[in-house]
mmCIF file of C-alpha atoms in Angstrom:
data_model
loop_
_atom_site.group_PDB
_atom_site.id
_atom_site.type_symbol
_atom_site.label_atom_id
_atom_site.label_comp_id
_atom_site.label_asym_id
_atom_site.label_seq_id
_atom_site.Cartn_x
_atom_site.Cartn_y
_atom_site.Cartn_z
ATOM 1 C CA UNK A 232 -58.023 8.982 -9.839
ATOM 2 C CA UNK A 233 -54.860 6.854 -10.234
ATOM 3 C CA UNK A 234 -53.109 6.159 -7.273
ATOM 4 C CA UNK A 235 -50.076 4.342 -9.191
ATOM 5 C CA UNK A 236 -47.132 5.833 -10.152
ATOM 6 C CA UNK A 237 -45.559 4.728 -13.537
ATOM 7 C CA UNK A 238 -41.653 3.186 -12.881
ATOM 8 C CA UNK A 239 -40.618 5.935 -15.633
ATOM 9 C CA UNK A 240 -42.027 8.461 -13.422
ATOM 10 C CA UNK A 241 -40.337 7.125 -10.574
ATOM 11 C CA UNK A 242 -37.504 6.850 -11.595
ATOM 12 C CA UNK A 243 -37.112 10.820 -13.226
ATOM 13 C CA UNK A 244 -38.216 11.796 -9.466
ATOM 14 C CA UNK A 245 -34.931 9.887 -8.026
ATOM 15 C CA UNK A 246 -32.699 11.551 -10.400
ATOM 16 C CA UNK A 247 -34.095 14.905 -10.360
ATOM 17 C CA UNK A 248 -33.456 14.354 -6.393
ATOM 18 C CA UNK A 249 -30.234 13.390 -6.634
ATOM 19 C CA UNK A 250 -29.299 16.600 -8.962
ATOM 20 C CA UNK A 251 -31.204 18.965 -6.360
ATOM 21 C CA UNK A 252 -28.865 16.632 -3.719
ATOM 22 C CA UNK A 253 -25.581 17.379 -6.133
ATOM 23 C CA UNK A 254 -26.708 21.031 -6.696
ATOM 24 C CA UNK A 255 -27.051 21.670 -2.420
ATOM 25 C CA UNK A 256 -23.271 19.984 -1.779
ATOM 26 C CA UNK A 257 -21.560 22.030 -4.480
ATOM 27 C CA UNK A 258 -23.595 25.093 -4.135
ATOM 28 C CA UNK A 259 -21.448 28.525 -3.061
ATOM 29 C CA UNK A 260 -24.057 28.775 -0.532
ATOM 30 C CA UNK A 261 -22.855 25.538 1.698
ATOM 31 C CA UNK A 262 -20.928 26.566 3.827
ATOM 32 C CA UNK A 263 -17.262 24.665 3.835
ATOM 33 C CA UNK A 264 -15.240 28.434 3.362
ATOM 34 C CA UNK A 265 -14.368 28.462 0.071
ATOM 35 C CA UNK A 266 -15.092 32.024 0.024
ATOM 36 C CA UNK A 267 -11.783 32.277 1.727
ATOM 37 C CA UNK A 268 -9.762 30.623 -0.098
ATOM 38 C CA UNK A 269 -8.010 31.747 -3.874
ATOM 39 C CA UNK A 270 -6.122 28.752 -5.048
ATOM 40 C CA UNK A 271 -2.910 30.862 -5.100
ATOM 41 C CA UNK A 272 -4.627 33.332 -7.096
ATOM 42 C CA UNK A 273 -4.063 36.207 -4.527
ATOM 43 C CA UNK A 274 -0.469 36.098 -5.091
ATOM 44 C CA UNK A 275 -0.102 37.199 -8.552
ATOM 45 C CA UNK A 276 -3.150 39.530 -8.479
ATOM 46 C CA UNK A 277 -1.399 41.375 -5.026
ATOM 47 C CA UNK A 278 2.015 41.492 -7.623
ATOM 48 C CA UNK A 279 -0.091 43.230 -10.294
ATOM 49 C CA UNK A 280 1.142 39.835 -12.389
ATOM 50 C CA UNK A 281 -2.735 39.533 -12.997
ATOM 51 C CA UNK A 282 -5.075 42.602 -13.086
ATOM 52 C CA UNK A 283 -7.375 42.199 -15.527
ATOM 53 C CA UNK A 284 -10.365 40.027 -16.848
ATOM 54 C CA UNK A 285 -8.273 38.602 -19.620
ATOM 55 C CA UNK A 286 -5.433 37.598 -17.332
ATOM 56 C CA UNK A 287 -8.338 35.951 -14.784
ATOM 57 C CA UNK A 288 -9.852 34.359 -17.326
ATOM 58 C CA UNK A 289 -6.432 32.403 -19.047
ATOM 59 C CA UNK A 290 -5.266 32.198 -15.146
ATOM 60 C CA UNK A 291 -8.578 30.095 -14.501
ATOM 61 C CA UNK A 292 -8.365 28.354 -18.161
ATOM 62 C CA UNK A 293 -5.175 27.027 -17.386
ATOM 63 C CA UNK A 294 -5.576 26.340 -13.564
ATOM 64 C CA UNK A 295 -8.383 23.928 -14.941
ATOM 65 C CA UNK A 296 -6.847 22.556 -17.596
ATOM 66 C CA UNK A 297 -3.686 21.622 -15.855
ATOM 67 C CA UNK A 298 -3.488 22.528 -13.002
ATOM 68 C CA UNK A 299 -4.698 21.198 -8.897
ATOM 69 C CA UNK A 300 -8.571 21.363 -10.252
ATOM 70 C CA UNK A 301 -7.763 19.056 -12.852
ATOM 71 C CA UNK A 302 -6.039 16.753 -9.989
ATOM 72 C CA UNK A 303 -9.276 17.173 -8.336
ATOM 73 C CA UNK A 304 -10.908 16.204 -10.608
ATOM 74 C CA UNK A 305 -9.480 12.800 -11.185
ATOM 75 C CA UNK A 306 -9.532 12.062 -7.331
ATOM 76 C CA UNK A 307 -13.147 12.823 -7.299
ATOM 77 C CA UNK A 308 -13.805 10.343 -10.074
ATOM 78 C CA UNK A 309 -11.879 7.419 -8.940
ATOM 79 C CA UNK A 310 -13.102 7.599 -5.072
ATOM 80 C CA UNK A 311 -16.892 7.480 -7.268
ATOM 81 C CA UNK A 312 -15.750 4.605 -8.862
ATOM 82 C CA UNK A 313 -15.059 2.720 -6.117
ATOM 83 C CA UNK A 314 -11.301 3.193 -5.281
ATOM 84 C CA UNK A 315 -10.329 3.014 -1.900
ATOM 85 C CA UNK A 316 -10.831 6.464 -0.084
ATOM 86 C CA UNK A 317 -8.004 6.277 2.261
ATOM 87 C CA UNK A 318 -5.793 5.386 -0.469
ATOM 88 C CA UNK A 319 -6.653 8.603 -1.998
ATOM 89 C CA UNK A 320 -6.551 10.768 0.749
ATOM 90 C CA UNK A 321 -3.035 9.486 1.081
ATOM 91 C CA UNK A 322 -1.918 10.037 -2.863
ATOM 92 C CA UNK A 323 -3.394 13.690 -3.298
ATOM 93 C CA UNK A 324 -1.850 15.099 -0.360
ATOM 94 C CA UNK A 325 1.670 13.548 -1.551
ATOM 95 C CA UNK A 326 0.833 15.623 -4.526
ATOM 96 C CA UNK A 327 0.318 18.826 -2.659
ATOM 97 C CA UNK A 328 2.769 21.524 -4.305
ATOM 98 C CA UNK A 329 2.052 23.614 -0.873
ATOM 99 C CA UNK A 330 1.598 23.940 3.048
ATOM 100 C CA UNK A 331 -1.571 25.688 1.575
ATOM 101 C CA UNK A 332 -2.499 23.384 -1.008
ATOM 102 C CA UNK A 333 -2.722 20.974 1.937
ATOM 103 C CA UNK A 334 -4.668 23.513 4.192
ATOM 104 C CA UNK A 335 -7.486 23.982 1.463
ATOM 105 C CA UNK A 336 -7.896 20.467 0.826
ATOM 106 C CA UNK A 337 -8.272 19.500 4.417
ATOM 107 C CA UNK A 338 -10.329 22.240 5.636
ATOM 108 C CA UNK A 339 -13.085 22.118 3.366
ATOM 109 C CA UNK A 340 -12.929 18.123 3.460
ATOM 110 C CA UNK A 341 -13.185 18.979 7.023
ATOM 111 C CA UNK A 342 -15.997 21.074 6.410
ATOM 112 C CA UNK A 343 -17.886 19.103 4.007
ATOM 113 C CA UNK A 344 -17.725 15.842 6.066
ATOM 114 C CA UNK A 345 -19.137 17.821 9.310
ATOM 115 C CA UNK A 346 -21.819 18.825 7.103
ATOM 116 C CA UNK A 347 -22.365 15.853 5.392
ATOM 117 C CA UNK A 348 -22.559 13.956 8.957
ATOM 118 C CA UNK A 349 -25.231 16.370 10.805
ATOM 119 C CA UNK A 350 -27.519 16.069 7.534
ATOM 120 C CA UNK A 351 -27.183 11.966 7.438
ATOM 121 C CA UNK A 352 -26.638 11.293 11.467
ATOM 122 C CA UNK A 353 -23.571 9.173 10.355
ATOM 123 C CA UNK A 354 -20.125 9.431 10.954
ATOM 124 C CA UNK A 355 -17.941 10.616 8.009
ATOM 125 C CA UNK A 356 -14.687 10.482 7.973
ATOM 126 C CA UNK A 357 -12.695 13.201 7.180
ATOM 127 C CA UNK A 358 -10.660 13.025 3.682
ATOM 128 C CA UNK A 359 -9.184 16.119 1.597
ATOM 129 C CA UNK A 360 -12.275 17.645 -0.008
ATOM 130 C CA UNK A 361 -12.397 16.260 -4.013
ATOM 131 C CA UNK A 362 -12.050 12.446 -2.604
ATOM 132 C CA UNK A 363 -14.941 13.587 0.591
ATOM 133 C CA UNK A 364 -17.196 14.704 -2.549
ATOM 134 C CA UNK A 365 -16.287 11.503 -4.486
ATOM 135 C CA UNK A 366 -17.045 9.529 -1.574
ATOM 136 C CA UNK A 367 -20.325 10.906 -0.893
ATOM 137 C CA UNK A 368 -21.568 11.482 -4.675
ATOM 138 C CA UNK A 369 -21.282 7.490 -5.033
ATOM 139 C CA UNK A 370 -25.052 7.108 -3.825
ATOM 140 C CA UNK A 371 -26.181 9.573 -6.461
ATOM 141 C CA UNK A 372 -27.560 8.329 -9.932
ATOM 142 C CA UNK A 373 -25.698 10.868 -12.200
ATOM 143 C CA UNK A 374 -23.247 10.497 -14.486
ATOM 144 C CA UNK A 375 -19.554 11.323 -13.441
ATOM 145 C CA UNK A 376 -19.144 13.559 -15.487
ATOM 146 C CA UNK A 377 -22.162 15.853 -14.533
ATOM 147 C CA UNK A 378 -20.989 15.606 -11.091
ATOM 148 C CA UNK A 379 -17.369 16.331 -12.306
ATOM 149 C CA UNK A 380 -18.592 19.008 -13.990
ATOM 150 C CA UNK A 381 -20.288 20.985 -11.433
ATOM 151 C CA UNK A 382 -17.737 19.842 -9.345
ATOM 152 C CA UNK A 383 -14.804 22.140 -11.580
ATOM 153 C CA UNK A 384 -17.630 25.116 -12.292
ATOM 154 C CA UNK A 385 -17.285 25.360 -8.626
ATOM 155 C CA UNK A 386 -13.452 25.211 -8.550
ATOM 156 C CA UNK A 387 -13.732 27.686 -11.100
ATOM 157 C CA UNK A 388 -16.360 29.897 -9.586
ATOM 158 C CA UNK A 389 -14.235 30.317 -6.802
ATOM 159 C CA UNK A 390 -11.508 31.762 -8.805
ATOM 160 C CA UNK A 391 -13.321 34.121 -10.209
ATOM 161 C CA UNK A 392 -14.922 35.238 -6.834
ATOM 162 C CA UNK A 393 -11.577 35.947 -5.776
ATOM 163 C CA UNK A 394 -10.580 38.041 -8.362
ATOM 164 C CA UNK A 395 -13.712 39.614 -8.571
ATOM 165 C CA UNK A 396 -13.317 40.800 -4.698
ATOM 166 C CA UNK A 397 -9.610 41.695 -5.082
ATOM 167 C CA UNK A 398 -9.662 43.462 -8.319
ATOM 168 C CA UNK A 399 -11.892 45.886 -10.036
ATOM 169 C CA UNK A 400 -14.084 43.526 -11.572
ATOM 170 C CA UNK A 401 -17.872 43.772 -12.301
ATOM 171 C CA UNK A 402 -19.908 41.234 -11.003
ATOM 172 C CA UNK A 403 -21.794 41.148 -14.603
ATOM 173 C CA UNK A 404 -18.177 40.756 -16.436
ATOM 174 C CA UNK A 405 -17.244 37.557 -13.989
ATOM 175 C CA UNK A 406 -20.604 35.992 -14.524
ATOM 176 C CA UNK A 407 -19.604 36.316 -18.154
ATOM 177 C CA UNK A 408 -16.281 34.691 -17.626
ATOM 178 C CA UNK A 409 -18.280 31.833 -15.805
ATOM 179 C CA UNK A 410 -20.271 31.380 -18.331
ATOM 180 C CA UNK A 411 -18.282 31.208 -21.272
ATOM 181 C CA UNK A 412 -15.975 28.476 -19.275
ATOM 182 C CA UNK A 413 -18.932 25.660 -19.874
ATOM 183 C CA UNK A 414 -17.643 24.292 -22.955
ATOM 184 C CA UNK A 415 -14.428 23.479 -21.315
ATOM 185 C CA UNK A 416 -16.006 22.340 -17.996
ATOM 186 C CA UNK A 417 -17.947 19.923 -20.224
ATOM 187 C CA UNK A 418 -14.655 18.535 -21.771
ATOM 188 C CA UNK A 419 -12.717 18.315 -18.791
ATOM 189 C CA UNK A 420 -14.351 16.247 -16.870
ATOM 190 C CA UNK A 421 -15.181 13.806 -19.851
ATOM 191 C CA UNK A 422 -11.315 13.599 -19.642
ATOM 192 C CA UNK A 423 -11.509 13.233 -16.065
ATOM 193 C CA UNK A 424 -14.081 11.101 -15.730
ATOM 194 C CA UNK A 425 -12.686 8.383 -18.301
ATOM 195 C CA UNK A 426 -9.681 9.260 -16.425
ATOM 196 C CA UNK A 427 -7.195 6.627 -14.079
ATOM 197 C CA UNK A 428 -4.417 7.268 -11.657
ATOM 198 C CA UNK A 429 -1.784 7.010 -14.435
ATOM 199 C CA UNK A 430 -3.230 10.523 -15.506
ATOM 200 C CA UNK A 431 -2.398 12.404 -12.596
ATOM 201 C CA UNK A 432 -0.032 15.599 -13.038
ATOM 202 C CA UNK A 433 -0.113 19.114 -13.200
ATOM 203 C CA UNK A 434 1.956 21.588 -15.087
ATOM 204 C CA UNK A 435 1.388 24.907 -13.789
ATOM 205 C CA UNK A 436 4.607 25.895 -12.140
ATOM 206 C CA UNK A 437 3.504 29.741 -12.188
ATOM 207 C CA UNK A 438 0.497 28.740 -10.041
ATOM 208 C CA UNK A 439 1.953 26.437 -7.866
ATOM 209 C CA UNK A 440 4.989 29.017 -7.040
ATOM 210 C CA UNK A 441 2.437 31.945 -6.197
ATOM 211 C CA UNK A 442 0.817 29.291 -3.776
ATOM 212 C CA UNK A 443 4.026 28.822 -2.385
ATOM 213 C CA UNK A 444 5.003 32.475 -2.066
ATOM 214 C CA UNK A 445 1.053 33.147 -1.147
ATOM 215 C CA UNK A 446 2.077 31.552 2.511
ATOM 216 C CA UNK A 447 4.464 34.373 3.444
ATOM 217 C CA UNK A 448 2.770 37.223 1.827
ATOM 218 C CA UNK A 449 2.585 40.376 4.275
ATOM 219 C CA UNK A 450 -0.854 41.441 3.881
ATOM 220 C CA UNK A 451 -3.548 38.421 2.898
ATOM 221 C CA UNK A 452 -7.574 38.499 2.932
ATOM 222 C CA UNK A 453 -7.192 34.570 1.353
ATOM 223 C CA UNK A 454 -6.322 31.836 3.422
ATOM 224 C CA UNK A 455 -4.336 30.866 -0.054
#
């Protein structure tokens, strides 16, 4: 029997690690809250502004497109690249459009880093969530923009969790939704990933005005 293993072979085991590594951070399933938080979606769904799969869908199309995700996105590819992390930590929460914005980048940075410290036994510091994930993606061999990409399905995903809790809407019809958003995941984090701090800006003034407006809302079941 052969006792060797070939460097090819080797070398597929690493990355398929590494994925399995990728899919366990930016699964729904660990646990950093994001189950509690909407994005600012909430807001407009609680208004009636958006109430049905059609409006969730462009809501989530354009959140990604131009919106904080897309931000995200571009902080999470430069801290991978090697920019310095407390640099960024510093830049996206000047951009923050919100005292919520600000709250859901910090807490589930927060989150992530206490996580990411028990499973390593090192200490992490804590940085607003996309830069935490850049950070600690940089030891992964995967492209940037597979770990981009999973990185906005899960921005997206929680979206659509949201709405799909708040409003009546199937579990079979969001997975749907999901779905359908690959092509675009795919693209935007090509863009993002190719991407440099010159690029950053949102346009999404209806979104960032229902976070706003999100903070003093009567009756909430999203931190934002």
């Amino acid at each position: 029997m052969a006792t060797g293993t070939a460097t090819g072979t080797s070398m597929s085991i690493s990355t398929a690690e590494d994925r399995l590594k990728l899919a366990h951070w930016l699964s729904p399933a660990f646990p950093i809250g994001g189950f509690a938080y909407s994005q600012g979606l909430e807001q407009p769904m609680a208004m009636g502004q958006v109430r049905t799969a059609d409006q969730v869908d462009e809501w989530v199309r354009d959140c990604l497109s131009f919106g904080t995700p897309r931000m995200d996105a571009i902080f999470l590819a430069r801290a991978r690249a090697g920019d310095e992390p407390e640099m960024l930590s510093d830049l996206i929460l000047a951009y923050a459009s919100s005292a919520e914005r600000e709250l859901e980048l910090m807490e589930q940075g927060r989150a992530f880093t206490t996580l990411m410290a028990a499973m390593s036994g090192e200490v992490v510091p804590v940085r607003p969530y996309p830069v935490a994930v850049g950070v600690a993606s940089r030891v992964l061999s995967l492209p940037d923009t597979e770990v981009i990409a999973l990185f906005l399905q899960g921005a997206a995903a929680q979206m659509i969790s949201a709405a799909t809790r708040f409003l009546p809407l199937g579990q079979s019809e969001s997975q749907v939704m999901l779905a359908r958003l690959a092509p675009l995941v795919t693209t935007l984090a090509q863009i993002a990933a190719a991407a440099t701090l010159d690029d950053l800006g949102t346009f999404t003034p209806g979104a960032d005005l229902a976070a706003m407006r999100h903070e003093t809302l009567e009756v909430r079941i999203f931190r934002t």
